[in-house]
mmCIF file of C-alpha atoms in Angstrom:
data_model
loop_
_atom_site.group_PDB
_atom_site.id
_atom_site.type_symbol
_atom_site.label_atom_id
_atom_site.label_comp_id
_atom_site.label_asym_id
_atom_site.label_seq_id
_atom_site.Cartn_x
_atom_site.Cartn_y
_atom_site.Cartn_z
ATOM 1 C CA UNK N 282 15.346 13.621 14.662
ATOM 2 C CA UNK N 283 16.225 11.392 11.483
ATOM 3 C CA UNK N 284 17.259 13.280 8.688
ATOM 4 C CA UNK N 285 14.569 13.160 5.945
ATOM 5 C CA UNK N 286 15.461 12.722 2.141
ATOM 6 C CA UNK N 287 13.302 14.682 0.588
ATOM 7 C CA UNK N 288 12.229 14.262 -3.179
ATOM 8 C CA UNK N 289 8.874 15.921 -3.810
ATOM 9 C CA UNK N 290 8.184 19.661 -4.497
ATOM 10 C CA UNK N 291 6.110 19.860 -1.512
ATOM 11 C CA UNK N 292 8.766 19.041 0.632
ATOM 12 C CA UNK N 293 11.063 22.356 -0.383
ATOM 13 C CA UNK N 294 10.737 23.621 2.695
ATOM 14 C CA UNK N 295 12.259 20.987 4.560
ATOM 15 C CA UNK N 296 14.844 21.097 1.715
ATOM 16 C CA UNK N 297 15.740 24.308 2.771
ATOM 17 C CA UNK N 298 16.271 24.269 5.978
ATOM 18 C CA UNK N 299 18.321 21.553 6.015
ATOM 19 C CA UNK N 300 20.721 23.298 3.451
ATOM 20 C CA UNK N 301 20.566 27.048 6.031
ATOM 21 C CA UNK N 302 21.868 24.263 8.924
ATOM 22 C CA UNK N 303 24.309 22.814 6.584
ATOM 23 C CA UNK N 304 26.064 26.130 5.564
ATOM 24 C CA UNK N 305 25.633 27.064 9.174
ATOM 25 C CA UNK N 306 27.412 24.390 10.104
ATOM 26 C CA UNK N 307 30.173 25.267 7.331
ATOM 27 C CA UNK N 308 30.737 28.254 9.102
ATOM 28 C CA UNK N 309 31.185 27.287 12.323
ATOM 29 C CA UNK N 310 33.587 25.078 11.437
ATOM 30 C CA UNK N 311 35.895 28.116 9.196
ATOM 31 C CA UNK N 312 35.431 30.392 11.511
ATOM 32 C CA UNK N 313 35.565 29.129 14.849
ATOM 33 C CA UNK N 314 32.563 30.942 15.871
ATOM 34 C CA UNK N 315 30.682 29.311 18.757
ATOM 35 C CA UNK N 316 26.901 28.979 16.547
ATOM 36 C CA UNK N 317 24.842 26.486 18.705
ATOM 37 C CA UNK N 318 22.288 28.901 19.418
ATOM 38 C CA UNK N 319 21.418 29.420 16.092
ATOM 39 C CA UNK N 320 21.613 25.903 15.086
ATOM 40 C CA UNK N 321 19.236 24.833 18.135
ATOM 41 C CA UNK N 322 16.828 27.391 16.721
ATOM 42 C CA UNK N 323 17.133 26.065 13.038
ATOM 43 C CA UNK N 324 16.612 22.230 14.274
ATOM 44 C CA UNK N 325 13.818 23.377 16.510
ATOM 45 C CA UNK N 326 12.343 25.168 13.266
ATOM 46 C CA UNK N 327 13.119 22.265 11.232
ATOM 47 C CA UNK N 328 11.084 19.435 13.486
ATOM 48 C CA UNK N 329 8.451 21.713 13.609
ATOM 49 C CA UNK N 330 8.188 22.084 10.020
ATOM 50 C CA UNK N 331 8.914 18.776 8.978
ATOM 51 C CA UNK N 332 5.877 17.808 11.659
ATOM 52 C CA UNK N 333 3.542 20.286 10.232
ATOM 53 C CA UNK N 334 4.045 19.479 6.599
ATOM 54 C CA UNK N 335 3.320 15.683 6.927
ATOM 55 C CA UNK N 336 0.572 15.660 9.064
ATOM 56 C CA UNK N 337 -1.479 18.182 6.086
ATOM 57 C CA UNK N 338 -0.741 16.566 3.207
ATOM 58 C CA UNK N 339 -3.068 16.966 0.613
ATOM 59 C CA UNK N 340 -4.825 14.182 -1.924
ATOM 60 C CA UNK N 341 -2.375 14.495 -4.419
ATOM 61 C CA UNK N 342 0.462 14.568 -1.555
ATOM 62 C CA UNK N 343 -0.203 11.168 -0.717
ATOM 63 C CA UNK N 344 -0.425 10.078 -4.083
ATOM 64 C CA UNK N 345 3.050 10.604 -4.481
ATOM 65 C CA UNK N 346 4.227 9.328 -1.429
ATOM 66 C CA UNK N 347 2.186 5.977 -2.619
ATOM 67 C CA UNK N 348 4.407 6.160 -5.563
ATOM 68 C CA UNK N 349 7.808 6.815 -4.160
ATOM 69 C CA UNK N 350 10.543 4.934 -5.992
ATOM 70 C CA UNK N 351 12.293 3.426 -2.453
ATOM 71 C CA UNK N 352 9.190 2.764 -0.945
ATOM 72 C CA UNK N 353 8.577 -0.861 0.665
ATOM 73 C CA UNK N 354 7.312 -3.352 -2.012
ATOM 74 C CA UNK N 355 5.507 -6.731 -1.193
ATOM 75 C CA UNK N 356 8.416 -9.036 -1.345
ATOM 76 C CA UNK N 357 10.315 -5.747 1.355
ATOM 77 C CA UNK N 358 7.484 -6.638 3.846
ATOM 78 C CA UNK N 359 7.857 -10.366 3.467
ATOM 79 C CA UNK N 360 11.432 -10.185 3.592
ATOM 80 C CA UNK N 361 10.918 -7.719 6.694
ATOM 81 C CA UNK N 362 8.255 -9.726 8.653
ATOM 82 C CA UNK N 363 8.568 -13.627 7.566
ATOM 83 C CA UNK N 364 10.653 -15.984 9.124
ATOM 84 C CA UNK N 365 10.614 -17.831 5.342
ATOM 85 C CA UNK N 366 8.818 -17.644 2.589
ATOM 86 C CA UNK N 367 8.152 -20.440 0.192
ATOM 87 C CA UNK N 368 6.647 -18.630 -3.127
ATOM 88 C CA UNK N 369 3.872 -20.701 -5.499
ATOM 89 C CA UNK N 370 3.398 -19.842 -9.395
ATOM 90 C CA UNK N 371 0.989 -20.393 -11.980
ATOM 91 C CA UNK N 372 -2.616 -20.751 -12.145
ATOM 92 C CA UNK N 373 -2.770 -24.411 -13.438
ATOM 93 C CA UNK N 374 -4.277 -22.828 -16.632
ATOM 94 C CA UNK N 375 -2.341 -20.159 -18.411
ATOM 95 C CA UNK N 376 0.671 -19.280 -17.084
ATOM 96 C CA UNK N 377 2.549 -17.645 -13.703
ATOM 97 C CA UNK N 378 1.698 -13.875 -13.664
ATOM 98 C CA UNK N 379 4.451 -12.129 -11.904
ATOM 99 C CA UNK N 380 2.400 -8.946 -11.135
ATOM 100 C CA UNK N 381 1.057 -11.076 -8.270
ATOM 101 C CA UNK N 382 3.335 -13.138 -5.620
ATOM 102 C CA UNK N 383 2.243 -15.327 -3.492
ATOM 103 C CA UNK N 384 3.172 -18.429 -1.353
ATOM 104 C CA UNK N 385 3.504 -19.823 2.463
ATOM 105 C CA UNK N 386 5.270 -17.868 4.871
ATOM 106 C CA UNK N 387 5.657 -17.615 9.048
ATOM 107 C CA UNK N 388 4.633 -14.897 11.106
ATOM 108 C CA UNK N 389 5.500 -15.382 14.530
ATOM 109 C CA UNK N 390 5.811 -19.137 13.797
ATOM 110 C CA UNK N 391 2.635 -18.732 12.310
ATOM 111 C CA UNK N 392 1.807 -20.201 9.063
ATOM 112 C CA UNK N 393 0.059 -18.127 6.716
ATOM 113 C CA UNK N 394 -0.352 -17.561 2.666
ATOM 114 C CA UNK N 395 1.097 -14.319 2.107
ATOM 115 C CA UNK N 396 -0.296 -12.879 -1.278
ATOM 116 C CA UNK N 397 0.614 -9.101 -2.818
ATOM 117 C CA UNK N 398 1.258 -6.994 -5.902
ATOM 118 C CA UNK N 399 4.786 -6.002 -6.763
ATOM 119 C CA UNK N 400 5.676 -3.423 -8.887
ATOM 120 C CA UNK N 401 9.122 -4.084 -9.136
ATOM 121 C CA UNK N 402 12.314 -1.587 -8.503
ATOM 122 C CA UNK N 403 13.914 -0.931 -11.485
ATOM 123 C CA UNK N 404 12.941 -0.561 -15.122
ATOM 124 C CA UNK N 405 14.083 -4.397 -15.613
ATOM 125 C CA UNK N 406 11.907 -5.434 -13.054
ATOM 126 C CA UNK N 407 8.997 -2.956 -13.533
ATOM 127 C CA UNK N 408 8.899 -5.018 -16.961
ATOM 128 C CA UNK N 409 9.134 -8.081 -15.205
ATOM 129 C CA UNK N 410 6.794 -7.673 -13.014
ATOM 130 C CA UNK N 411 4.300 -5.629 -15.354
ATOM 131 C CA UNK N 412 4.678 -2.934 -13.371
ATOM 132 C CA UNK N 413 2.438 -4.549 -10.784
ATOM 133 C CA UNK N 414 -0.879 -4.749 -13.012
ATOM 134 C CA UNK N 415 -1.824 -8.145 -12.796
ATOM 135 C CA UNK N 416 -3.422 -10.232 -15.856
ATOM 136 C CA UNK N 417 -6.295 -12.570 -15.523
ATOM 137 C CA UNK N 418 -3.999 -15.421 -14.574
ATOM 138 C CA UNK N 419 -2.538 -13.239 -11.657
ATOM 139 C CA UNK N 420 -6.207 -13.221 -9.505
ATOM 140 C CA UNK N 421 -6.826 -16.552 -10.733
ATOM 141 C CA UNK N 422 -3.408 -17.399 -9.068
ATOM 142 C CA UNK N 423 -4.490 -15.891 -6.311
ATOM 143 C CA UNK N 424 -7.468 -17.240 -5.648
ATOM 144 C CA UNK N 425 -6.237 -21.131 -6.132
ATOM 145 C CA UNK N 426 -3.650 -19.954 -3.550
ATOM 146 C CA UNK N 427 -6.507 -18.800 -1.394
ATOM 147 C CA UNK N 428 -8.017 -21.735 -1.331
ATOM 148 C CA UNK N 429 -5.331 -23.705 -0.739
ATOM 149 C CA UNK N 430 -4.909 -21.486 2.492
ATOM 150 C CA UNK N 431 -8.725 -22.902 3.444
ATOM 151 C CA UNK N 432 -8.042 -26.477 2.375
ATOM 152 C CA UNK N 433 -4.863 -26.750 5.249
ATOM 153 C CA UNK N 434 -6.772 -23.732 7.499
ATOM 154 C CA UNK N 435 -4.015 -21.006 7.116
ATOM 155 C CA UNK N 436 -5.306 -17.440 7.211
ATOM 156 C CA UNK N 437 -4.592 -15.106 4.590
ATOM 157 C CA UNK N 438 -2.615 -11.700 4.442
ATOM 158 C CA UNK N 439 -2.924 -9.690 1.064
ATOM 159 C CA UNK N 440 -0.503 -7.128 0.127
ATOM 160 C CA UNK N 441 -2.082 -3.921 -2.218
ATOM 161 C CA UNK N 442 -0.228 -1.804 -4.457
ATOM 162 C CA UNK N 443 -1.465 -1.295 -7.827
ATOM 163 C CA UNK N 444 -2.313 1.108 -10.554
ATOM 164 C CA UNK N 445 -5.080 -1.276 -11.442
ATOM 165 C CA UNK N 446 -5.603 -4.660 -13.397
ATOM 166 C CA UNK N 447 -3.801 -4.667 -16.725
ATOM 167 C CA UNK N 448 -6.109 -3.100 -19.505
ATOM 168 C CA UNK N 449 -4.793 -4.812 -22.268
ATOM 169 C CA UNK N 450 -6.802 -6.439 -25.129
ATOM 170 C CA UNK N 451 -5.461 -9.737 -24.121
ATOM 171 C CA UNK N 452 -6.551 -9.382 -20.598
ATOM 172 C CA UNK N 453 -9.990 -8.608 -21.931
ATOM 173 C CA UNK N 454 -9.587 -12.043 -23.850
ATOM 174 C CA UNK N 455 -8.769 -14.064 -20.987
ATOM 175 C CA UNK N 456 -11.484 -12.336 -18.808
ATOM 176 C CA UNK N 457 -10.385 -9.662 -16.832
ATOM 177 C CA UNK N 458 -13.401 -8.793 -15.339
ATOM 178 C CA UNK N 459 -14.656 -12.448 -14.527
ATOM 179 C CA UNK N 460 -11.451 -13.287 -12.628
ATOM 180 C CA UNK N 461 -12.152 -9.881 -10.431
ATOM 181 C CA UNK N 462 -15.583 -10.388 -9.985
ATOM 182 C CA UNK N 463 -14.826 -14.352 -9.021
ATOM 183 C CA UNK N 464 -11.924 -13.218 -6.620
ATOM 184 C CA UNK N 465 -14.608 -10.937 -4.907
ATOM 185 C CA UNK N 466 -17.213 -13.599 -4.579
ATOM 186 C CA UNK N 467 -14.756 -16.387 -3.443
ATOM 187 C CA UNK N 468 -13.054 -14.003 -0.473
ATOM 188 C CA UNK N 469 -15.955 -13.315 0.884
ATOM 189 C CA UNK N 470 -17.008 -16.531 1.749
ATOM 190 C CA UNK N 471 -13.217 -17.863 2.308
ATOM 191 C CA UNK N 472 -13.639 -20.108 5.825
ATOM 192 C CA UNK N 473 -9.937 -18.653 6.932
ATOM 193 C CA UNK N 474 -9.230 -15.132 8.380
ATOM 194 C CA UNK N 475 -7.844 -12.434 5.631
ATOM 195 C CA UNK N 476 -6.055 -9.414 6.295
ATOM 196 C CA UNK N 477 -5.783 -6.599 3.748
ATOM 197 C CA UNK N 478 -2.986 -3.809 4.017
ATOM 198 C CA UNK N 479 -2.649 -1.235 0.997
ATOM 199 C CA UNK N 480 1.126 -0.382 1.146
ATOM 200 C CA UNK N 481 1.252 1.715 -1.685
ATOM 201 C CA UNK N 482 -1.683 2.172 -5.006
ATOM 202 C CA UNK N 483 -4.743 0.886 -4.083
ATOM 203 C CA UNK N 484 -6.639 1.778 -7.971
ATOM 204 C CA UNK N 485 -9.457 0.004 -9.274
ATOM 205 C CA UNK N 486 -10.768 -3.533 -8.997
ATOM 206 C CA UNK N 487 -7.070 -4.340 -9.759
ATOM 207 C CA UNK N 488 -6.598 -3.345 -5.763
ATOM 208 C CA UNK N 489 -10.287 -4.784 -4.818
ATOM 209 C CA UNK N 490 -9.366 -8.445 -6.563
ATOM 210 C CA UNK N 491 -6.975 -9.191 -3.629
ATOM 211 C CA UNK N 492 -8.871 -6.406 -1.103
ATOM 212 C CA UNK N 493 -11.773 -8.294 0.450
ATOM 213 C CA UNK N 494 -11.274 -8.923 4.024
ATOM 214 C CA UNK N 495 -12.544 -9.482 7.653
ATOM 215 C CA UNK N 496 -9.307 -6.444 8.355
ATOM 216 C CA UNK N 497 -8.705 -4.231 5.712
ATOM 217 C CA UNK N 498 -5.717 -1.482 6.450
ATOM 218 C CA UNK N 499 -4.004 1.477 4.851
ATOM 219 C CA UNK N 500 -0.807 2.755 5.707
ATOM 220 C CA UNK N 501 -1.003 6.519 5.877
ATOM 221 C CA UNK N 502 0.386 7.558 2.999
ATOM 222 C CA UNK N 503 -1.769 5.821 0.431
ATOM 223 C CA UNK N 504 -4.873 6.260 -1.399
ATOM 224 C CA UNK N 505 -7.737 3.686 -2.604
ATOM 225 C CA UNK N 506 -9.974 4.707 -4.982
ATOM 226 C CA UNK N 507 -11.992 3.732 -8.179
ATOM 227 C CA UNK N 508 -10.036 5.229 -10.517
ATOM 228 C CA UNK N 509 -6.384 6.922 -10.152
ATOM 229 C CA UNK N 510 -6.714 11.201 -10.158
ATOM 230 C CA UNK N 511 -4.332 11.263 -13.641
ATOM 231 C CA UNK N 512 -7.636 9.058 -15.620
ATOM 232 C CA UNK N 513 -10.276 10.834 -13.399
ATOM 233 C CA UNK N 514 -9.059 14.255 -14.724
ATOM 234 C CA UNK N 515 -8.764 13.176 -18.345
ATOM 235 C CA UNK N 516 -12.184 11.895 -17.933
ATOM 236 C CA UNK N 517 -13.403 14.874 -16.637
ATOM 237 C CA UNK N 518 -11.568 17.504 -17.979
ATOM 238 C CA UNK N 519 -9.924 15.974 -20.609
ATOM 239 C CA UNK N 520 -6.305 16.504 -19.404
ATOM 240 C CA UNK N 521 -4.492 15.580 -16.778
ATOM 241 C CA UNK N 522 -3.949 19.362 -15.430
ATOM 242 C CA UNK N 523 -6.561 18.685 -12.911
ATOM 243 C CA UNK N 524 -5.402 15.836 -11.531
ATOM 244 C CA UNK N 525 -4.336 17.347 -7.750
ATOM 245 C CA UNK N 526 -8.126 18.444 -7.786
ATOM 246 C CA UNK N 527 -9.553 15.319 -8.607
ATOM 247 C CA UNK N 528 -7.634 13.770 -5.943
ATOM 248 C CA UNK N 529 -9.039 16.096 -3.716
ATOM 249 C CA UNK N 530 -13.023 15.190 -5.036
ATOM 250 C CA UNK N 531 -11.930 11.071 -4.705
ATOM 251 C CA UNK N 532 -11.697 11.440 -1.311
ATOM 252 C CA UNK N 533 -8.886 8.788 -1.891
ATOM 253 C CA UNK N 534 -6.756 9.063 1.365
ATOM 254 C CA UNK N 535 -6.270 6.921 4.250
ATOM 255 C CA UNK N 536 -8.131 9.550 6.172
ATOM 256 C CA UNK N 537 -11.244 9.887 4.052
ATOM 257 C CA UNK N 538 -11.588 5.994 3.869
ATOM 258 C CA UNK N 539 -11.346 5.739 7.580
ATOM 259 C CA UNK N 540 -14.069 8.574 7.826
ATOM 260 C CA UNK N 541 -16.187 7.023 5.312
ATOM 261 C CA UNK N 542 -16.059 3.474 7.236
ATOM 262 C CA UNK N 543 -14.982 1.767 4.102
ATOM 263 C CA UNK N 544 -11.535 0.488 6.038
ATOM 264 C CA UNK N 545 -10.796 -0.769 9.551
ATOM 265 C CA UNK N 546 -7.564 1.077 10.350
ATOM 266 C CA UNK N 547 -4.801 3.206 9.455
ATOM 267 C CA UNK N 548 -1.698 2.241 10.238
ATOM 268 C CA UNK N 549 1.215 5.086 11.115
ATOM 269 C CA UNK N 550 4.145 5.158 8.858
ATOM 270 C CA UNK N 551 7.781 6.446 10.516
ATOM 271 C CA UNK N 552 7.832 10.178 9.798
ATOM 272 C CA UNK N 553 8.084 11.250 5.777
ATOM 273 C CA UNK N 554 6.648 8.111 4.986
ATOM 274 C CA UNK N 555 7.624 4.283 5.055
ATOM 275 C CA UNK N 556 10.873 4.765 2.914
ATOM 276 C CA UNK N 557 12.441 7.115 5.102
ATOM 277 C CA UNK N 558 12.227 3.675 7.833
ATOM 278 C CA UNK N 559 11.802 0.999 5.988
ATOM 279 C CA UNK N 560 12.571 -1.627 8.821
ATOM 280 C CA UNK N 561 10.627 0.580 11.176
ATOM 281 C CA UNK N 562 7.536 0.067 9.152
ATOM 282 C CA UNK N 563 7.600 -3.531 8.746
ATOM 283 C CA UNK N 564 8.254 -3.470 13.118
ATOM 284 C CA UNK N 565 4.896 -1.901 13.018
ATOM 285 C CA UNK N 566 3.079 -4.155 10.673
ATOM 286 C CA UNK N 567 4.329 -7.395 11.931
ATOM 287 C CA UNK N 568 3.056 -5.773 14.912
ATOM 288 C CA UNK N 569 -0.908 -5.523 13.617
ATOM 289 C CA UNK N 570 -0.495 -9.373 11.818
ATOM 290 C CA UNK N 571 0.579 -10.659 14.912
ATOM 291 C CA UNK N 572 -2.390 -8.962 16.730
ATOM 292 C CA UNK N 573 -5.281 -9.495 14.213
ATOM 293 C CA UNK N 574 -4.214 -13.208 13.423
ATOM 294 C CA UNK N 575 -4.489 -13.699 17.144
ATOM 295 C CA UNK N 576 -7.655 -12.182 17.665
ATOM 296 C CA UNK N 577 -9.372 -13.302 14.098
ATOM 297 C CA UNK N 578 -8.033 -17.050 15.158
ATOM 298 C CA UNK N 579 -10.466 -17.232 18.155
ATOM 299 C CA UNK N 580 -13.638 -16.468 15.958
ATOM 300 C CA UNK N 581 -15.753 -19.260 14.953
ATOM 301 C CA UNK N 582 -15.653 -19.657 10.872
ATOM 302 C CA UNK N 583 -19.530 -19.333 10.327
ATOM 303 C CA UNK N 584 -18.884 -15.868 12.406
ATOM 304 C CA UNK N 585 -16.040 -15.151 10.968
ATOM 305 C CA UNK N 586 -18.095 -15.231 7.026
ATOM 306 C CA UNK N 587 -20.679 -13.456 8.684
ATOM 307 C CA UNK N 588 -19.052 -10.582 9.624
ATOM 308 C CA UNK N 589 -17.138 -10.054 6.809
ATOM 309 C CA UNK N 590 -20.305 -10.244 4.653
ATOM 310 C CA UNK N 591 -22.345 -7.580 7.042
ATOM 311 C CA UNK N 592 -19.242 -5.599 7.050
ATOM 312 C CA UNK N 593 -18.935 -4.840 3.345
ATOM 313 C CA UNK N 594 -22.423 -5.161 2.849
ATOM 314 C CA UNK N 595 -23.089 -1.774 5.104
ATOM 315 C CA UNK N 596 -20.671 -0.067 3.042
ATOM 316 C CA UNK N 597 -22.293 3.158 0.784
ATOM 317 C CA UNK N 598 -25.584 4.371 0.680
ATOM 318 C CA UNK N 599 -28.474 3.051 -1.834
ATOM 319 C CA UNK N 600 -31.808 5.013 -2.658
ATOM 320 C CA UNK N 601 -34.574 3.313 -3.490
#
């Protein structure tokens, strides 16, 4: 078993085993005591743990994880999964928002636009990059990208991880809200195939202005949701004490939007999430592009609309 770097409270226990087979193994090695017995039944202790821990996480758990500092960004994936990648800026009317990447890549020696948040690694780039919370001009890029995609018939894959659209008063200005709401209206009529992974923070129509497709995934550590659980409990409570139980009430996991029918998939990350593996996890998404572009390429494009349409359009429940 890989040894997991842990870095959340939650994961203490682990933490502490691992140190009990470290001094273990200290004392083996001063004393010249024969202690394999004892370490077999600390590793066997340890898998089990480590096992049991990440398959109960809780709301706020996966939260976190979303959030982890070395987890896989959108340029990782690209970098993981794309044979090249040729990257397009600027919305022909403001100005290149680099909250939102996009360009043409291959998969498989297939072409496709690749399109995703990035957040960024470091402070430097977190400023760069706006800390992934994309301006008007970054759907608008996005959507002339999009449609480029349809003009030469290239499907679409859209990489999500935000904390939401960027809630500034010059966003506002520029129209926030109309570039969203366009974004949503022009997807889901697009004539190529899209396929939507959240890799990280799916929050808010800053996630749902690149999130309407005929595949939408989660990898399973991350959460999609209206609102984050920090700005649900100040909402509600009016602090943020309460955020690990409104992350409960979202019903914001990978698990709860499977349940609810609202995605089509979950998609397994290595064990203690995808930065524990990083190269493992993009194996398994290339894996699931190469698939679902294979089996989305075969559908007619009046179908293809179609279904996409029904799909989101059975989504909730209305009372009349």
């Amino acid at each position: 078993m890989q040894q997991i770097k842990t870095s959340f409270d939650f994961e203490k226990p682990i933490a502490d085993l691992v140190q009990q087979i470290e001094k273990v193994k200290q004392v083996a090695e001063k004393t010249k005591v024969d202690m394999s017995a004892t370490l077999d039944e600390l590793d066997g202790k340890l898998d089990e743990t480590t096992n049991n821990l990440y398959k109960n996480l809780t709301g706020w758990n996966k939260v976190q994880m979303s959030r982890h500092a070395d987890r896989p960004q959108t340029l990782d994936y690209i970098n993981m999964i794309c044979d090249d990648f040729i990257e397009m800026h600027g919305d022909r009317t403001v100005k290149d928002d680099k909250a939102i990447i996009g360009g043409f890549a291959s998969i498989n020696g297939q072409t496709v636009m690749v399109i995703g948040h990035q957040k960024g690694k470091n402070t430097k780039e977190r400023q760069f990059r706006n800390f992934g919370m994309a301006n008007p001009e970054g759907y608008r890029k996005a959507l002339r990208l999009m449609r480029l995609a349809e003009k030469f018939n290239k499907p679409v894959v859209s990489f999500i991880d935000t904390m939401g659209a960027y809630p500034g008063l010059e966003a506002e200005e520029r129209g926030q809200g109309e570039a969203i709401a366009r974004n949503l209206l022009e997807m889901s009529i697009l004539r190529v195939p899209i396929i939507c992974i959240v890799i990280g923070e799916g929050a808010s129509g800053g996630a749902l202005g690149i999130g309407i497709g005929d595949k939408v995934y989660m990898l399973e550590h991350t959460w999609y949701s209206v609102i984050s659980p920090e700005s649900c409990s100040s909402i509600l409570w009016r602090s943020w004490d309460f955020k690990e139980k409104a992350a409960e009430c979202l019903k914001l996991t990978s698990d709860d939007m499977f349940g609810n029918k609202l995605i089509d998939g979950i998609i397994p990350e290595p064990l203690g999430g995808a930065h524990q593996d990083p190269e493992l996890m993009g194996r398994t998404l290339k894996d699931y592009l190469i698939k679902d572009l294979a089996a989305l390429g075969k559908l007619k494009t009046d179908k293809l609309i179609e279904q996409r349409i029904d799909k989101f359009c059975a989504m909730g429940v209305v009372n009349e």
